[in-house]
Coordinates of N, CA and C in Angstrom, one line a residue:
X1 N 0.8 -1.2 0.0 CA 0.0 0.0 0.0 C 0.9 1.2 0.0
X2 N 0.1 2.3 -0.8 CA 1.0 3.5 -0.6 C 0.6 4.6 0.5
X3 N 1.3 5.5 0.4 CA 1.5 6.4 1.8 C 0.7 7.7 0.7
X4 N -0.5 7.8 1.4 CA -1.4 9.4 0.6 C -1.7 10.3 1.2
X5 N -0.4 10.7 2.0 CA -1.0 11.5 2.9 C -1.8 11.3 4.0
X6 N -2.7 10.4 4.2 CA -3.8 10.1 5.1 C -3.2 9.5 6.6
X7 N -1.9 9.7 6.9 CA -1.6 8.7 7.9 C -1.9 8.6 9.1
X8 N -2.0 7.6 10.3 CA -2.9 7.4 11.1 C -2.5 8.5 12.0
X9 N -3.3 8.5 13.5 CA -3.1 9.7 14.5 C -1.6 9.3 15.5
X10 N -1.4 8.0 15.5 CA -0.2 7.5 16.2 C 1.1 8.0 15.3
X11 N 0.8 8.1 13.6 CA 2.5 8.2 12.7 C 2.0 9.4 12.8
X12 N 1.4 10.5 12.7 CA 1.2 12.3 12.8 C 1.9 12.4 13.9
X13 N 1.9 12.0 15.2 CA 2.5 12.0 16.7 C 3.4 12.0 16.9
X14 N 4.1 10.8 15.9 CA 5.4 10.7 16.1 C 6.1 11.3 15.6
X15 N 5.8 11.6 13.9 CA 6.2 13.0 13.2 C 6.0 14.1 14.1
X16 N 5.4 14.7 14.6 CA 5.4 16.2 15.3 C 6.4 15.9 16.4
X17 N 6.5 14.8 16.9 CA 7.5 15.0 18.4 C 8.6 15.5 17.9
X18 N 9.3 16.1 18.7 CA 11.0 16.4 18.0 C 12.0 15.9 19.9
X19 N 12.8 15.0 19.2 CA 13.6 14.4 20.3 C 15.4 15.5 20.1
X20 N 15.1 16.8 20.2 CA 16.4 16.8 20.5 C 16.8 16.8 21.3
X21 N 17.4 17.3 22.5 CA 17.8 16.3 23.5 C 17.6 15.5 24.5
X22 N 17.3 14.7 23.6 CA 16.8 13.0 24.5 C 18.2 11.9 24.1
X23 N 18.8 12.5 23.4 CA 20.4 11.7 23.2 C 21.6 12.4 24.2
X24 N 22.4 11.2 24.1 CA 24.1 11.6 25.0 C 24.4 13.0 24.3
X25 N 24.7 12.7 22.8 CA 25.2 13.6 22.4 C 24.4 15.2 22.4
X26 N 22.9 14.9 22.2 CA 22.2 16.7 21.9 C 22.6 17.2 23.4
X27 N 22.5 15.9 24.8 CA 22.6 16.4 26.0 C 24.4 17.6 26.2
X28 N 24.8 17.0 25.3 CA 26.2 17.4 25.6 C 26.5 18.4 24.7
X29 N 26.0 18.7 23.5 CA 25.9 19.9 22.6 C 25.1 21.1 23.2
X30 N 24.1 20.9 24.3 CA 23.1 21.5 25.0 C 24.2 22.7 25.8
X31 N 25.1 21.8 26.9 CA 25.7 22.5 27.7 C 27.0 22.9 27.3
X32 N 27.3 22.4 26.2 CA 28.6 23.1 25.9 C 28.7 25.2 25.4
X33 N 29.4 25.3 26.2 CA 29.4 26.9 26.6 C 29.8 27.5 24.8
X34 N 29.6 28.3 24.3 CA 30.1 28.4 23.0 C 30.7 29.9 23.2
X35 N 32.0 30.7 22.5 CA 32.3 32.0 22.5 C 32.0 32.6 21.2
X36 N 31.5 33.5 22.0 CA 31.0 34.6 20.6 C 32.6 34.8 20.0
X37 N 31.9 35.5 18.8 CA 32.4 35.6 17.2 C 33.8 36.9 17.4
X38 N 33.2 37.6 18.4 CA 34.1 39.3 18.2 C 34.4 38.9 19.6
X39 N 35.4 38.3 19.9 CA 36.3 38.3 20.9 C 37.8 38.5 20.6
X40 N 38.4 38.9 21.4 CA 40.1 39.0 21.3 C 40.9 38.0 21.6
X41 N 41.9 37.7 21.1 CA 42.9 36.9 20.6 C 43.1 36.0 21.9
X42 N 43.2 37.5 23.1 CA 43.9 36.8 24.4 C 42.8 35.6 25.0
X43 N 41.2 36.0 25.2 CA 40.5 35.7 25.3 C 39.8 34.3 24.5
X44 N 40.3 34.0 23.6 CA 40.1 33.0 22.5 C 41.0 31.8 23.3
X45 N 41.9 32.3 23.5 CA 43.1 31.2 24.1 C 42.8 31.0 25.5
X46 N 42.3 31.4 26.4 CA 42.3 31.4 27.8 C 40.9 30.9 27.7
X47 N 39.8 30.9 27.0 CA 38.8 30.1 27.2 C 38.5 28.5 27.0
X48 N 37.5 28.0 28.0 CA 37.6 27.1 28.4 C 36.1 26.0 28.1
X49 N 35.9 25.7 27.3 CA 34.4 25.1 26.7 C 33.7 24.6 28.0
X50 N 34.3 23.6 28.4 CA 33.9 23.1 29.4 C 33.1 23.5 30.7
X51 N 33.4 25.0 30.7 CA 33.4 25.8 31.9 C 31.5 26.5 31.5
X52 N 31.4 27.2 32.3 CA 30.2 27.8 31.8 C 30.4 29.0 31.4
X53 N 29.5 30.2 30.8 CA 30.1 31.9 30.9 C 30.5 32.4 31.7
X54 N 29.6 32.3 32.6 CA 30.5 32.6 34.3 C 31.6 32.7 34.6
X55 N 31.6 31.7 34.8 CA 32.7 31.0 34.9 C 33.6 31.3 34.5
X56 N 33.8 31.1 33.0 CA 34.9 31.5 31.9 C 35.3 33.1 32.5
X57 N 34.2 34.2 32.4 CA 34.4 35.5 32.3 C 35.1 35.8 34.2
X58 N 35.2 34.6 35.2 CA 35.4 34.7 36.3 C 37.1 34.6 36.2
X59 N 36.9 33.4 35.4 CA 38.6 33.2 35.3 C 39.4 34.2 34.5
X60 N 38.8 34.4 34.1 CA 39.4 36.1 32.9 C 39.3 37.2 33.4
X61 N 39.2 37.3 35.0 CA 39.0 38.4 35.6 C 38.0 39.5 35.3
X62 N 36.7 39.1 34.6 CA 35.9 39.8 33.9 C 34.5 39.7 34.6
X63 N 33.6 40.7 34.5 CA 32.2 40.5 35.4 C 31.2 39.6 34.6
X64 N 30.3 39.6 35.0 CA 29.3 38.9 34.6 C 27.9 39.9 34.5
X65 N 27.8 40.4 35.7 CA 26.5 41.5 36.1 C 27.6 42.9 36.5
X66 N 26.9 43.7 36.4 CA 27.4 44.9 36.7 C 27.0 44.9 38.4
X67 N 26.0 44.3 39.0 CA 25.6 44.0 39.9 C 26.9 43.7 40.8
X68 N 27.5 43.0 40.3 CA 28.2 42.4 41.1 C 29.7 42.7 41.5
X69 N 29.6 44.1 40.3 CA 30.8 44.9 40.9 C 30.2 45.7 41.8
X70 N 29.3 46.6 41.9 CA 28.8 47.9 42.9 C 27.8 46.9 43.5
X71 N 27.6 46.2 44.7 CA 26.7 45.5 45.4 C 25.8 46.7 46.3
X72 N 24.0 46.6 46.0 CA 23.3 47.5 46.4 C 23.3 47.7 48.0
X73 N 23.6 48.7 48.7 CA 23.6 48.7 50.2 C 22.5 49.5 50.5
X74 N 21.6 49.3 52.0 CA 20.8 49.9 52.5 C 21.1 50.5 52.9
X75 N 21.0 52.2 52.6 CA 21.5 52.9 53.6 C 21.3 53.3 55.1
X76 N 22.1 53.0 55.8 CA 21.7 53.6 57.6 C 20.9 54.9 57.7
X77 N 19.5 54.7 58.2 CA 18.7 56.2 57.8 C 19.2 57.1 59.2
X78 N 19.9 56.5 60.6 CA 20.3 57.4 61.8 C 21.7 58.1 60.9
X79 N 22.6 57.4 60.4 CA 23.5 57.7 60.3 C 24.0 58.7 59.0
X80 N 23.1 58.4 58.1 CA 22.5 59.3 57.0 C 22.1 60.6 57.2
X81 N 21.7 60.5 57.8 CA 20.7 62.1 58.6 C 21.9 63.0 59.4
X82 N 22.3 61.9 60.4 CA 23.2 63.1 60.5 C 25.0 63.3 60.0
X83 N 25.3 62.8 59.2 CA 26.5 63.1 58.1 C 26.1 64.0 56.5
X84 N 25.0 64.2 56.3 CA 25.0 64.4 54.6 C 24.1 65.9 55.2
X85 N 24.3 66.8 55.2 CA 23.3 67.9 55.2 C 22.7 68.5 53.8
X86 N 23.1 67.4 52.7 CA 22.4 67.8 51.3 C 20.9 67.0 51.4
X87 N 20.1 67.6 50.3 CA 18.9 66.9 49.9 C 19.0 66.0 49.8
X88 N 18.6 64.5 49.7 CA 18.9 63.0 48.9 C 17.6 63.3 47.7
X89 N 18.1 62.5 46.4 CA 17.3 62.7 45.5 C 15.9 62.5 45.8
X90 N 15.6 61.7 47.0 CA 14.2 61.5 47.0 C 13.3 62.6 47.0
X91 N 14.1 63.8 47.6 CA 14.0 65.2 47.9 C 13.4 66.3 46.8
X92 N 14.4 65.7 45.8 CA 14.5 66.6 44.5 C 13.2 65.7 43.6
X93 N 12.8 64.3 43.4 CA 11.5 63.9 42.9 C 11.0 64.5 42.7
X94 N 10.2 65.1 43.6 CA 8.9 66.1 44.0 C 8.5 66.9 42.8
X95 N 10.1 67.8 43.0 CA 9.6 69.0 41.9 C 10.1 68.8 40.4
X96 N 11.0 67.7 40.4 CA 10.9 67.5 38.9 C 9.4 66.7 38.3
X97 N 8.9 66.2 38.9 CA 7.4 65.6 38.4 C 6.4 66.6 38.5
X98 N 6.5 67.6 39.4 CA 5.4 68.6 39.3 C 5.9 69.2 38.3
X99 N 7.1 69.8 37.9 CA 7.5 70.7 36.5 C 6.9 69.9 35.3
X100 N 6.9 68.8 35.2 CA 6.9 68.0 33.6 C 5.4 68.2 33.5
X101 N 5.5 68.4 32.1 CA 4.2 68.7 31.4 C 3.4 67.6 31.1
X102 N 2.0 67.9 31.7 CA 1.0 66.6 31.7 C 0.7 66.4 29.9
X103 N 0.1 65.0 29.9 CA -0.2 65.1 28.6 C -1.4 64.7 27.9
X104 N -1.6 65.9 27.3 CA -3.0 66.1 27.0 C -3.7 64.9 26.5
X105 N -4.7 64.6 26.8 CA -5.7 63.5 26.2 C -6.8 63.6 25.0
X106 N -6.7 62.7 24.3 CA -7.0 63.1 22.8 C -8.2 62.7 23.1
X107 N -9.6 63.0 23.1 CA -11.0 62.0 23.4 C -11.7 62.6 21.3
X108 N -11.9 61.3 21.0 CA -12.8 61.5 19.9 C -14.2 62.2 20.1
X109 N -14.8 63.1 18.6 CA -15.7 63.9 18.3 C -16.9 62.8 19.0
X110 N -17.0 61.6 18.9 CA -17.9 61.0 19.2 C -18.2 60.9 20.2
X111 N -17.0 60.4 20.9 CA -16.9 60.2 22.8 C -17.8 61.6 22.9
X112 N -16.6 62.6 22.4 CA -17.6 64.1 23.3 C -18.9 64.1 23.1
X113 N -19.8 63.9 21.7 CA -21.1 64.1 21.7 C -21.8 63.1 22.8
X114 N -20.9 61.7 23.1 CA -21.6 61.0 24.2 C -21.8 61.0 25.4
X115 N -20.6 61.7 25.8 CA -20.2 62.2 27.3 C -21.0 63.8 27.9
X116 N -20.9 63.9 26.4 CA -21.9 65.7 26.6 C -23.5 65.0 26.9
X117 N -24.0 64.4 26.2 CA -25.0 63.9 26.5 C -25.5 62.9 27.9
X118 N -25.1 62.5 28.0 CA -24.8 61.7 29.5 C -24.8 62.5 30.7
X119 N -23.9 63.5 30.3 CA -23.2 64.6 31.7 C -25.2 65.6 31.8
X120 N -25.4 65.9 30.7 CA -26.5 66.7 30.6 C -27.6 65.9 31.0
X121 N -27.5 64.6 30.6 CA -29.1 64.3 31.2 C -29.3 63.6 32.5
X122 N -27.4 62.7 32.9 CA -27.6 62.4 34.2 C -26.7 63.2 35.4
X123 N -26.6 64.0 34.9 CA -25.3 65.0 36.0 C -24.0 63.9 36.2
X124 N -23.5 63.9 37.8 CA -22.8 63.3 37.7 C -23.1 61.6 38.6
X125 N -24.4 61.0 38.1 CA -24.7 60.3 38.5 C -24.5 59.0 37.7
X126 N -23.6 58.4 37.9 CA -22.6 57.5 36.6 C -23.2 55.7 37.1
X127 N -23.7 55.6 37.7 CA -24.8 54.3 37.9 C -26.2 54.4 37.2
X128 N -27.0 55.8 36.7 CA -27.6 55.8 36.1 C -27.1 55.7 34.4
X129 N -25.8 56.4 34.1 CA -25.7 56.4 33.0 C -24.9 55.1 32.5
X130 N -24.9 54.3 33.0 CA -23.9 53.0 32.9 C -25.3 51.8 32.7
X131 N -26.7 52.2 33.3 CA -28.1 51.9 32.3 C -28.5 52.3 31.5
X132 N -28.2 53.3 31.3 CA -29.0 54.2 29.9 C -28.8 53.2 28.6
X133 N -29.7 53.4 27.9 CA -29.7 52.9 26.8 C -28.9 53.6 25.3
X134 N -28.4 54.4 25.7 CA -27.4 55.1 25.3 C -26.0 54.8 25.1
X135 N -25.4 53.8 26.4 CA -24.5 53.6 26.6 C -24.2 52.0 25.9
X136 N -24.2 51.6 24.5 CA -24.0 50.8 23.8 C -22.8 50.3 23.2
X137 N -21.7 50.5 24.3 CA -20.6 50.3 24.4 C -20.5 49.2 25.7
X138 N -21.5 49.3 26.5 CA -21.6 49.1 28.3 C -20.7 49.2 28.8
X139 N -20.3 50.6 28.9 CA -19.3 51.3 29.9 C -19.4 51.0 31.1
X140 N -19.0 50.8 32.3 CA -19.1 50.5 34.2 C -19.5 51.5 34.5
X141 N -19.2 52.2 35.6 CA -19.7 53.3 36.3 C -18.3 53.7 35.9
X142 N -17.3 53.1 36.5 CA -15.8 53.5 36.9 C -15.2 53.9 35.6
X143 N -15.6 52.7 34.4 CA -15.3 53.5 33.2 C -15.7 55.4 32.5
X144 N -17.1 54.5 33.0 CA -17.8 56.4 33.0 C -17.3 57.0 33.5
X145 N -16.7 57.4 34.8 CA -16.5 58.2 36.2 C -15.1 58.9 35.2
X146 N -14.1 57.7 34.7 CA -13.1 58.2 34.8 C -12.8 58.9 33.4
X147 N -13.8 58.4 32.3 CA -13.9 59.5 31.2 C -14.9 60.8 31.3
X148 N -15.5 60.6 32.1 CA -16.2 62.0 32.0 C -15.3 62.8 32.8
X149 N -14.8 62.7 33.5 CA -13.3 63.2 34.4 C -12.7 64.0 33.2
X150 N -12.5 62.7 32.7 CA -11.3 63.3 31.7 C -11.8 64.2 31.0
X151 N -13.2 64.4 30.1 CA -13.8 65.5 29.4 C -14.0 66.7 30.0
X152 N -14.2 66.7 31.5 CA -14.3 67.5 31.7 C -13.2 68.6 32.0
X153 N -12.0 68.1 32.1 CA -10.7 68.4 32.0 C -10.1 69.0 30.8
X154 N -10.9 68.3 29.9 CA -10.1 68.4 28.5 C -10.6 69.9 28.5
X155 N -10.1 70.6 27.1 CA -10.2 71.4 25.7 C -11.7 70.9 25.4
X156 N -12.7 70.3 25.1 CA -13.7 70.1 24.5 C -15.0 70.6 25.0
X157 N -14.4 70.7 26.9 CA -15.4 71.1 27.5 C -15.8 72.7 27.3

């Protein structure tokens, strides 16, 4: 008999599986460390397949993390307070986020005629307009609350 494409659900199964490392060898091609392409001469020679990156870049006197040169410390907040009589940046936060310019929100011609309408016939009572038959989107309350907010913030109002 010939093979027409039609083959059973067990030979599709085995076709789709893919066994690569389920052998000695894929296991050992798996972990073998490999070195990039744009390395230097000295580095080419002192590397060590065997080893991991880590590893390698440990014995080459080289980092791994940046981490792991500057290690993060908690600063002592008694001891802090009284040695530094400068601001610490948490200080300076404040007013660089109140200086930066908010940004404006774009609301579509449509939104507005919907939100104008809503605002006008239910004030700011956003449980009734989250029934209206109107709202054929079925916006929440919370959805409503927080675009009619926005409209009325905006340029449109």
């Amino acid at each position: 008999f010939f093979d027409c494409g039609m083959g059973g659900v067990r030979r599709r199964k085995t076709r789709r599986k893919a066994r690569i490392n389920s052998t000695n060898y894929g296991k050992k091609r798996k972990t073998k460390t490999k070195l990039p392409s744009n390395v230097m001469k000295s580095v080419k020679e002192k590397w060590d397949h065997r080893k991991s990156l880590r590893q390698n870049l440990k014995s080459l006197d080289l980092i791994y993390s940046a981490n792991e040169l500057l290690p993060i410390v908690a600063p002592d907040r008694a001891a802090s307070t009284e040695e530094s009589h400068e601001p610490s940046t948490s200080h300076k936060l404040p007013k660089l986020t109140s200086a930066t310019k908010e940004k404006a929100v774009h609301i579509t011609p449509n939104k507005v005629e919907f939100l104008q309408a809503m605002i006008s016939c239910h004030g700011d009572n956003y449980e009734k307009m989250a029934r209206d038959k109107r709202n054929v989107y079925q916006l929440t309350t919370g959805q409503l609350k927080k675009q009619c907010l926005q409209f009325l913030e905006s340029k449109h109002h």
